[in-house]
Coordinates of C-alpha atoms and ligand atoms in Angstrom, one line a residue:
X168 CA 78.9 61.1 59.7
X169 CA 75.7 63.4 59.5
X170 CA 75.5 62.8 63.1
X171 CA 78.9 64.2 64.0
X172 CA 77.6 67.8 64.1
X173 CA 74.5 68.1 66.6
X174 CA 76.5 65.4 68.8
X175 CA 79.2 67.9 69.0
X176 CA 77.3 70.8 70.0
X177 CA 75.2 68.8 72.1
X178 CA 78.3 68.2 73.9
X179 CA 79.3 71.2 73.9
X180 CA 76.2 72.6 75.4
X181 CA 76.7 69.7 78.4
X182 CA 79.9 71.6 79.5
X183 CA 78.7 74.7 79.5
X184 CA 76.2 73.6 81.9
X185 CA 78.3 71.7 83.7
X186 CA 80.5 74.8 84.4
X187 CA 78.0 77.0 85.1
X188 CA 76.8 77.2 89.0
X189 CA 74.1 75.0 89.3
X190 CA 72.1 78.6 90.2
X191 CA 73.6 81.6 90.5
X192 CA 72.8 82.7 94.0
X193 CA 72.5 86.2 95.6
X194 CA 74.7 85.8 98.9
X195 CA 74.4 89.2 101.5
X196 CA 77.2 90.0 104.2
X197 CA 77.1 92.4 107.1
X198 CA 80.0 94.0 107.3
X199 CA 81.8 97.1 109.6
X200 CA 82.3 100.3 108.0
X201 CA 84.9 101.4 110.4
X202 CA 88.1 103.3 108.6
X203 CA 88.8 101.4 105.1
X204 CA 86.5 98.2 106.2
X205 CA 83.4 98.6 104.3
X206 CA 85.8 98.9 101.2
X207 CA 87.8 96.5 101.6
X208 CA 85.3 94.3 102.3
X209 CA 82.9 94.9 99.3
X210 CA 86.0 94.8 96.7
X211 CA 87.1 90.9 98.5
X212 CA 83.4 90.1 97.9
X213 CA 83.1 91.2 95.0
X214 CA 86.0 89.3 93.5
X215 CA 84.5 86.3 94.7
X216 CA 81.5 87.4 92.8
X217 CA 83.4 87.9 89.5
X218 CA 85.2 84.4 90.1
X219 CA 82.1 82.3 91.3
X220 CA 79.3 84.0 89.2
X221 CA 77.5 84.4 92.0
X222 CA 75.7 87.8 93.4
X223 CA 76.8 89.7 96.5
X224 CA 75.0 92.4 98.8
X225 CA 77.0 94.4 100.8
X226 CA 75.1 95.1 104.2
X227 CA 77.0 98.2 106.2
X228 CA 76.7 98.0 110.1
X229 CA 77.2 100.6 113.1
X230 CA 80.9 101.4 113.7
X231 CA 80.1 100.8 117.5
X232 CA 80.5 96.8 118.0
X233 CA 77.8 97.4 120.7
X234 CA 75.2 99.0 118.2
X235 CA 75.7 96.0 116.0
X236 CA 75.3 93.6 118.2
X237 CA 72.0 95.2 119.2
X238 CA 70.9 94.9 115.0
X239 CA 72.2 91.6 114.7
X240 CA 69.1 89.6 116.8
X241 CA 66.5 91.8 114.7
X242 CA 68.4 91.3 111.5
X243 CA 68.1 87.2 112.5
X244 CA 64.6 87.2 114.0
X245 CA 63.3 89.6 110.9
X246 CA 64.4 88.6 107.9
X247 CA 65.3 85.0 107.9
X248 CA 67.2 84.6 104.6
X249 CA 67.7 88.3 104.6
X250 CA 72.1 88.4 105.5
X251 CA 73.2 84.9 104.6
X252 CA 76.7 86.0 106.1
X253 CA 77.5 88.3 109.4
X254 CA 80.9 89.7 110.4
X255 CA 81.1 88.8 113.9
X256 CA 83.0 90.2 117.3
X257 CA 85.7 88.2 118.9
X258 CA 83.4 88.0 121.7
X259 CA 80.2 86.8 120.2
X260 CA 80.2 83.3 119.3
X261 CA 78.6 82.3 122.8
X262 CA 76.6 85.3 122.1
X263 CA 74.8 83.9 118.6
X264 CA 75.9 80.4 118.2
X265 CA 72.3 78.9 118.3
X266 CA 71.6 81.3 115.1
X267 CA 75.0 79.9 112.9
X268 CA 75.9 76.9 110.9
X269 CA 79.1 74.5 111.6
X270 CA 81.3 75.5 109.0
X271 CA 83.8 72.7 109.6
X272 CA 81.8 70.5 106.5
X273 CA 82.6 73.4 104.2
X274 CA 85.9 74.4 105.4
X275 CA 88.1 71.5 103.7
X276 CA 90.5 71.7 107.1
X277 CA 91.2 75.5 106.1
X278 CA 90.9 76.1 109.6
X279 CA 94.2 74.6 110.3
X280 CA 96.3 77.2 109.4
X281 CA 94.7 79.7 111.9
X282 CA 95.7 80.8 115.1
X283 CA 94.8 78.1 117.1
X284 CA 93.4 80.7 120.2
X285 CA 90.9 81.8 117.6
X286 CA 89.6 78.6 116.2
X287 CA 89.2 77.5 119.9
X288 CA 87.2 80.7 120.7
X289 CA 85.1 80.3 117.8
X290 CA 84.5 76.7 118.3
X291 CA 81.3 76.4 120.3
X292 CA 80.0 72.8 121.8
X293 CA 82.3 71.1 118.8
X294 CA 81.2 73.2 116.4
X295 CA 83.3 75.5 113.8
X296 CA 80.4 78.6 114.1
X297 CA 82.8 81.0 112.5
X298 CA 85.8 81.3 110.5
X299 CA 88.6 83.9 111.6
X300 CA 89.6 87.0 109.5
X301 CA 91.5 89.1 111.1
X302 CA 92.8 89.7 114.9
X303 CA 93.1 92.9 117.1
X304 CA 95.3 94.0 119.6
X305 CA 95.2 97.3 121.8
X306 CA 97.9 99.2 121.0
X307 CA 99.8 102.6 121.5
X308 CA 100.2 105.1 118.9
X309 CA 102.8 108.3 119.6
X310 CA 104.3 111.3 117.6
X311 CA 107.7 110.3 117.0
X312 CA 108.6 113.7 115.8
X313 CA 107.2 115.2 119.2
X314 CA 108.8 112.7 121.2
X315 CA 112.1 113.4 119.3
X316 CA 111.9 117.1 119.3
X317 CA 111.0 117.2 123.1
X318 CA 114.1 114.7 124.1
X319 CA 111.0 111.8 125.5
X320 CA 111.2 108.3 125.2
X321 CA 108.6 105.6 124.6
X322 CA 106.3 105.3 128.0
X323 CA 107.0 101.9 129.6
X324 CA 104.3 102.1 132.1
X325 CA 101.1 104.4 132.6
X326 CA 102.6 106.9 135.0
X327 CA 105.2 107.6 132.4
X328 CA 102.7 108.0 129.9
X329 CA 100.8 110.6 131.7
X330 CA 104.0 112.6 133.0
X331 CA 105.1 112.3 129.2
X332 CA 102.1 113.8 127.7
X333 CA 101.8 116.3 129.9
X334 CA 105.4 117.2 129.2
X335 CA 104.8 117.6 125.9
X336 CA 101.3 119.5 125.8
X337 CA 103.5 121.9 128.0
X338 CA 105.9 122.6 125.5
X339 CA 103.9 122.8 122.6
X340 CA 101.5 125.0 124.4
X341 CA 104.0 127.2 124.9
X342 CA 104.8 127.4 121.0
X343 CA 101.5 128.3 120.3
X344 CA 100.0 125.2 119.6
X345 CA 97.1 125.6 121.7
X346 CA 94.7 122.2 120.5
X347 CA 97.7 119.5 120.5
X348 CA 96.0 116.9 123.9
X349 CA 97.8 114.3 125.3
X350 CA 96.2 111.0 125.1
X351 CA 93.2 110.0 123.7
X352 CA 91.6 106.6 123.8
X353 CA 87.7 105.2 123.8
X354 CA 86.0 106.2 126.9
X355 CA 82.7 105.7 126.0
X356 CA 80.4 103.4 127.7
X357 CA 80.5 100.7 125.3
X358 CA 82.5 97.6 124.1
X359 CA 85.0 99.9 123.6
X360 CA 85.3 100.9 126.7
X361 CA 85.8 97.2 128.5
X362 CA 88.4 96.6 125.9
X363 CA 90.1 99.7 127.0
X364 CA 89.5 99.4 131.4
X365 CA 91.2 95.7 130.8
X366 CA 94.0 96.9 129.5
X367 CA 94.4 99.0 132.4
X368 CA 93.1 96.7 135.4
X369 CA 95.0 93.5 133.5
X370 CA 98.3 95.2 133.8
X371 CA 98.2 96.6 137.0
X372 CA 97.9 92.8 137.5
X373 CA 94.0 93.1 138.9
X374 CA 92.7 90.2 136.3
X375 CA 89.9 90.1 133.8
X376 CA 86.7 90.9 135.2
X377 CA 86.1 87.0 135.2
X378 CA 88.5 84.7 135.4
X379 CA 89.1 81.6 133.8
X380 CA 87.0 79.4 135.9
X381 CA 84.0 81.5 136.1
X382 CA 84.7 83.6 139.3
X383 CA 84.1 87.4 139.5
X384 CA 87.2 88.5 140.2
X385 CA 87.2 92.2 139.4
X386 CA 86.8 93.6 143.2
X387 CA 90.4 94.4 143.9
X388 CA 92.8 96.5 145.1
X389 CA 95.2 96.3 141.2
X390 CA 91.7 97.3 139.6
X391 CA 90.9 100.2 142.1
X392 CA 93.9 101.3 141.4
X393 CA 94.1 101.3 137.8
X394 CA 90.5 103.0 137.7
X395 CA 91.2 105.6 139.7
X396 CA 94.3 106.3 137.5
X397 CA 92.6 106.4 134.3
X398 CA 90.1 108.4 136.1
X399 CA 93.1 110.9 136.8
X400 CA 93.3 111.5 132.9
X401 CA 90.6 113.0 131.8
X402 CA 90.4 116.7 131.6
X403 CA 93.9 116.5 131.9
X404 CA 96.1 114.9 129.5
X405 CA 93.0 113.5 128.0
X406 CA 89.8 115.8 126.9
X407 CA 86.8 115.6 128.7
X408 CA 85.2 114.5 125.4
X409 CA 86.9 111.3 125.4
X410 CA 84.0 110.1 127.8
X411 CA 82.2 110.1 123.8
X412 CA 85.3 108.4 122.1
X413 CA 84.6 106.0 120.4
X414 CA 87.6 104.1 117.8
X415 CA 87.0 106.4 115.3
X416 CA 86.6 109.8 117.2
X417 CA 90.1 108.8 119.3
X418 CA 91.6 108.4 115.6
X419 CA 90.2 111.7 114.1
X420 CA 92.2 113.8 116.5
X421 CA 95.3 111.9 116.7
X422 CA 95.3 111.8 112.6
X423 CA 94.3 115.2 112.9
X424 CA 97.6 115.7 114.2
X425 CA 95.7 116.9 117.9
X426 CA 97.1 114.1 120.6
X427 CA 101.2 112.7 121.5
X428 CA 99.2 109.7 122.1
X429 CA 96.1 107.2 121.2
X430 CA 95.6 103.6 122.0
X431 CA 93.6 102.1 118.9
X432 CA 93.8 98.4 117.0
X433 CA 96.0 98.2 113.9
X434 CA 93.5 99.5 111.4
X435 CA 94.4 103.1 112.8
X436 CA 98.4 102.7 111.6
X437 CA 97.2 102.1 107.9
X438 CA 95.4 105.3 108.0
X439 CA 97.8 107.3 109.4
X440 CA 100.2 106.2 107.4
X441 CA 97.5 106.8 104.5
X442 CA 98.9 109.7 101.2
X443 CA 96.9 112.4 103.2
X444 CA 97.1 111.9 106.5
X445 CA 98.8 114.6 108.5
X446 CA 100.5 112.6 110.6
X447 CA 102.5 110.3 108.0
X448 CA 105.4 108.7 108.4
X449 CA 105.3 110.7 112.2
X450 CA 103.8 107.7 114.1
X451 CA 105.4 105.2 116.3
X452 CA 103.8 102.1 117.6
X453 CA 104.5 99.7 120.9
X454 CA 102.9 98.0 123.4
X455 CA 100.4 99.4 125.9
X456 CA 102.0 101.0 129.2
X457 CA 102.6 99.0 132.3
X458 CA 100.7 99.1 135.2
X459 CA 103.9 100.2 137.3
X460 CA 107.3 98.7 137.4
X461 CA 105.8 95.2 138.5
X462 CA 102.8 95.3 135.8
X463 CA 102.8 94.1 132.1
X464 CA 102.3 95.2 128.8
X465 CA 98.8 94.1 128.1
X466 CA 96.7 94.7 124.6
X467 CA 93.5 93.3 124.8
X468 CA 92.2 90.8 122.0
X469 CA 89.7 91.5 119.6
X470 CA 88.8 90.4 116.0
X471 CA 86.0 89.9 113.9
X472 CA 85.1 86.6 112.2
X473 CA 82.7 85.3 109.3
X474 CA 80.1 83.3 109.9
X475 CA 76.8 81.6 108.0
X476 CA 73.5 82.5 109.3
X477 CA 71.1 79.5 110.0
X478 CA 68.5 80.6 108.1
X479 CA 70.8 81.4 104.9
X480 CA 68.8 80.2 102.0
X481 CA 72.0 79.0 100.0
X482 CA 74.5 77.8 103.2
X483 CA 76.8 76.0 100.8
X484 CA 77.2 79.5 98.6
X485 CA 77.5 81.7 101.6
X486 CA 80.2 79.7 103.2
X487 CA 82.2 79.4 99.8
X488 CA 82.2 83.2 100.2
X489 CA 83.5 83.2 103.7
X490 CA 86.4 80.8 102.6
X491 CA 87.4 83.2 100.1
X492 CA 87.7 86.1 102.7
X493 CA 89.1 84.7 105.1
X494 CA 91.9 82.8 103.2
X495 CA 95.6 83.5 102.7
X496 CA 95.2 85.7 99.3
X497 CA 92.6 87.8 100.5
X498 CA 94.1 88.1 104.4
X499 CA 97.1 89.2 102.9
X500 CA 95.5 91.9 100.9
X501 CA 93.3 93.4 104.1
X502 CA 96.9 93.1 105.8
X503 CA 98.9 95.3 103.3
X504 CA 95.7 97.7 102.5
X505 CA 94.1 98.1 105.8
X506 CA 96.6 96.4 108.0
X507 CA 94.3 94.4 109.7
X508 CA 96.2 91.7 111.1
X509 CA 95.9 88.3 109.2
X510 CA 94.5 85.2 111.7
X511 CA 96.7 82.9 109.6
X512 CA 99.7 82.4 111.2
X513 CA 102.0 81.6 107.6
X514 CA 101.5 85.6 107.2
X515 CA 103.2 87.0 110.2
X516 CA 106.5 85.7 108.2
X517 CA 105.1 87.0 104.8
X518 CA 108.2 89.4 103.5
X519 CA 104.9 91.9 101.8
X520 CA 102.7 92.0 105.2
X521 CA 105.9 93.2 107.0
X522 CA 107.0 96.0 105.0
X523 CA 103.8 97.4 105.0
X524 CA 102.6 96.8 108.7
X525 CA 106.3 96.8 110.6
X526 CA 105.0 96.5 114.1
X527 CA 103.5 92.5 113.5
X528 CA 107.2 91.7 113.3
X529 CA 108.2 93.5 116.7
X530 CA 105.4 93.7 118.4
X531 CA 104.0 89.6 117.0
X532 CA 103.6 88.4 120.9
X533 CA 101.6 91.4 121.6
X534 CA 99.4 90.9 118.4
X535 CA 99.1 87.2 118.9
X536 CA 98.8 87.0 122.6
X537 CA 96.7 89.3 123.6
X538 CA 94.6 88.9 127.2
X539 CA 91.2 88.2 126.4
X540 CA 87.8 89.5 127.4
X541 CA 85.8 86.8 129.8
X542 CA 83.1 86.2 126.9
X543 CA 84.1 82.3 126.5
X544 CA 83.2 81.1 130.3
X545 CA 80.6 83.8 130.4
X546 CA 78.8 82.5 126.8
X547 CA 75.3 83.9 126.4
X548 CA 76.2 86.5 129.5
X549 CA 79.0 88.5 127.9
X550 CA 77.2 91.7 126.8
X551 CA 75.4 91.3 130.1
X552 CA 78.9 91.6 132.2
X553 CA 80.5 93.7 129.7
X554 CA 78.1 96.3 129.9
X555 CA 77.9 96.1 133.8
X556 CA 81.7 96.6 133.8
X557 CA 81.6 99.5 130.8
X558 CA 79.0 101.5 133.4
X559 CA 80.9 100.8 136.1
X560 CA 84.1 102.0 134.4
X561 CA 82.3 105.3 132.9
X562 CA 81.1 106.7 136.1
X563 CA 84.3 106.0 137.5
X564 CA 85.9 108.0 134.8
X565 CA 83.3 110.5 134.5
X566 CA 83.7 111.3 138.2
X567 CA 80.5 110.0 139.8
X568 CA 82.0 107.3 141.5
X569 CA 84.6 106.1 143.6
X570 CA 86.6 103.2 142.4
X571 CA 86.4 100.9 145.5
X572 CA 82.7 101.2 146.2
X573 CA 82.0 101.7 142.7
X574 CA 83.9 98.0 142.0
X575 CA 82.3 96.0 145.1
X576 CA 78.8 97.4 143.3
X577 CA 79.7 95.7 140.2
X578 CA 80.6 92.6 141.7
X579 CA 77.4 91.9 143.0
X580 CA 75.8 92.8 139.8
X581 CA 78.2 90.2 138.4
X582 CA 77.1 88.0 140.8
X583 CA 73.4 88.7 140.1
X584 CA 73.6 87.8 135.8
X585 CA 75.4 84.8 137.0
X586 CA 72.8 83.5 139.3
X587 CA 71.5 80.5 137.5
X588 CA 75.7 79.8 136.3
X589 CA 77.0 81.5 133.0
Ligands
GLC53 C1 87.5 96.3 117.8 C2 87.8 94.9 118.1 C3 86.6 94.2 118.8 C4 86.2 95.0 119.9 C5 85.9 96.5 119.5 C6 85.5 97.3 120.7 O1 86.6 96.4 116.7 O2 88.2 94.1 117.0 O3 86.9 92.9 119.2 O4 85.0 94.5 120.6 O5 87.0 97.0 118.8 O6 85.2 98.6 120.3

């Protein structure tokens, strides 16, 4: 009998140990700061925190994918330990894979419930190097109101779009409304920037740069075509200053209630929807023009994934973490907050997620099949190419060259980073 009481506690002091983490860790995460991300990132992290007992450090990055991907090798070479998890580009995997962990052993199959495109493209030489968490498509943005008010209909291809806006501006301009511009979009040379020139060369039916099997395809007539086009835009329906657009400056003016029409990703609609914005409940969405009766609607495919850097002191922890974010609870918050659009599939028939984002319902084959950038048959190469085609595509726009000898340039550049094969 006198032993009943210590055994007791003592027992009671095994399950406390037991239920305690073995240590609690302190995991770090690079994440984007562009719009509501850096938010919404730090509160999903920091639930997991409250629910794990674990420690988190929220790490913000550039808003210009290209500036981060510049940190990223310094932040990896540098510190070692230092970001246990990094929020990574659509395009990167090739890029960083020798610097991440397979996730697959932590993953429990999660994985499975994903769009399957995005698994693949994070899946580099077998391995699971990132978990998806959310997808992007181009997309276009209009005033509804103006459209209305001016008698205008939704642009089907780019020609319409331009003839549109420059309706519109007319009219306005003649009201007095002297800053109202017609399109804006990101023109500067950056990721941004190939994202946006695919869109325009791949429906005008002049390919991706790359195709499929490695070849440099992006000499063409469909491509000249759709450069010199674009190039037709600015300083007229589009401001000169777009050449310094990036995501977020396209967004300021269109929120601003200063464009008829922006091409941005989804995380723009939850913002101008947003209790202040100027522009609520004013905005339309649809799919990107076509390049001329014959083209196609194309957005281009982006994203950003989690993954676990190699040098990570506590893997295991880190990649807990990234579960948590990148699962259905969490993916359906970002959705309805920041409508960033969930990778798992389940969601795009989630009664919640369509209220608040209504375009994943009409516009789901847009969202989900997206054309995407040449980065998986190009691997290490992508920011190599990508940055070749962004120059290319900026003197173009800016004037300084001519499409057709400006594009036979850049295939031999092309051909010049592939020399030893991608
Ligand atoms: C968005 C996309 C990303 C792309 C970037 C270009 O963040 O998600 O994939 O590279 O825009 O600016």
């Amino acid at each position: 009998r006198f032993g009943v009481l210590p055994v007791k506690a003592f027992a009671a002091v095994v399950a406390i140990l037991l239920a305690a983490p073995v240590s609690a860790a302190t995991i770090s995460i690079s994440c984007g700061a562009v719009g509501q991300e850096l938010e919404l990132c730090r509160e999903g992290a920091e639930a997991w925190a409250e629910e794990s007992g674990h420690e988190v450090r929220i790490v913000s990055t550039p808003n210009s994918t290209t500036d981060r991907l510049a940190l990223y090798p310094q932040m990896l070479a540098a510190g070692a330990g230092d970001i246990d998890v990094y929020q990574i580009d659509v395009v990167w995997p090739g890029i960083l894979a020798p610097h991440l962990i397979d996730l697959a052993p932590f993953s429990d199959g999660a994985e499975a419930a994903h769009l399957p495109a995005v698994v693949a493209n994070n899946t580099v030489d077998g391995e699971l190097k990132a978990m998806p968490w959310f997808t992007d498509a181009g997309l276009l943005f209009y005033r509804r109101d103006l459209l209305e008010k001016h008698g205008e209909q939704v642009p089907e291809t780019w020609e319409e779009l331009a003839a549109t806006a420059a309706r519109v501006v007319e009219a306005e301009r003649a009201e007095g409304d002297d800053a109202l511009r017609g399109f804006v979009f990101q023109g500067k040379a950056y990721e941004g920037l190939t994202t946006n020139a695919l869109e325009w060369i791949a429906s005008h039916g002049g390919g991706t740069i790359v195709d499929d099997a490695g070849a440099i395809t992006i000499d063409n007539p469909a491509a000249a075509e759709a450069l010199a086009e674009a190039a037709s835009w600015v300083g007229t329906i589009a401001p000169e200053g777009v050449l310094a657009y990036t995501e977020e400056e396209a967004r300021g003016v269109f929120q601003s209630g200063r464009a008829v029409f922006m091409r941005n990703w989804p995380y723009a609609w939850a913002l101008a929807q947003a209790g202040e914005s100027p522009v609520r409940a004013r905005v339309g969405v649809a799919a990107l023009p076509k390049g001329g009766p014959e083209g196609t609607h194309v957005g281009t495919l982006g994203g950003y994934q989690l993954a676990v850097s190699r040098y990570s002191e506590s893997p295991e922890i880190a990649a807990d973490l990234v579960m948590h974010l990148t699962g259905e609870e969490e993916q359906k918050r970002r959705a309805i907050a920041g409508a960033f659009n969930p990778t798992i599939a389940a969601l795009y028939e989630d009664a919640d997620v369509l209220a608040a984002v209504p375009f994943l319902a009409s516009l789901r084959e847009t969202v989900t099949n997206a054309v995407a950038r040449p980065s998986g048959v190009t691997g290490e190469d992508y920011n190599k190419v990508s940055a070749a085609f962004w120059g290319t595509v900026h003197e173009v726009l800016a004037g300084q060259a001519e499409p057709e000898p400006a594009l036979a340039r850049l295939a031999r550049d092309l051909a010049r980073i592939r020399r030893d094969g991608w």
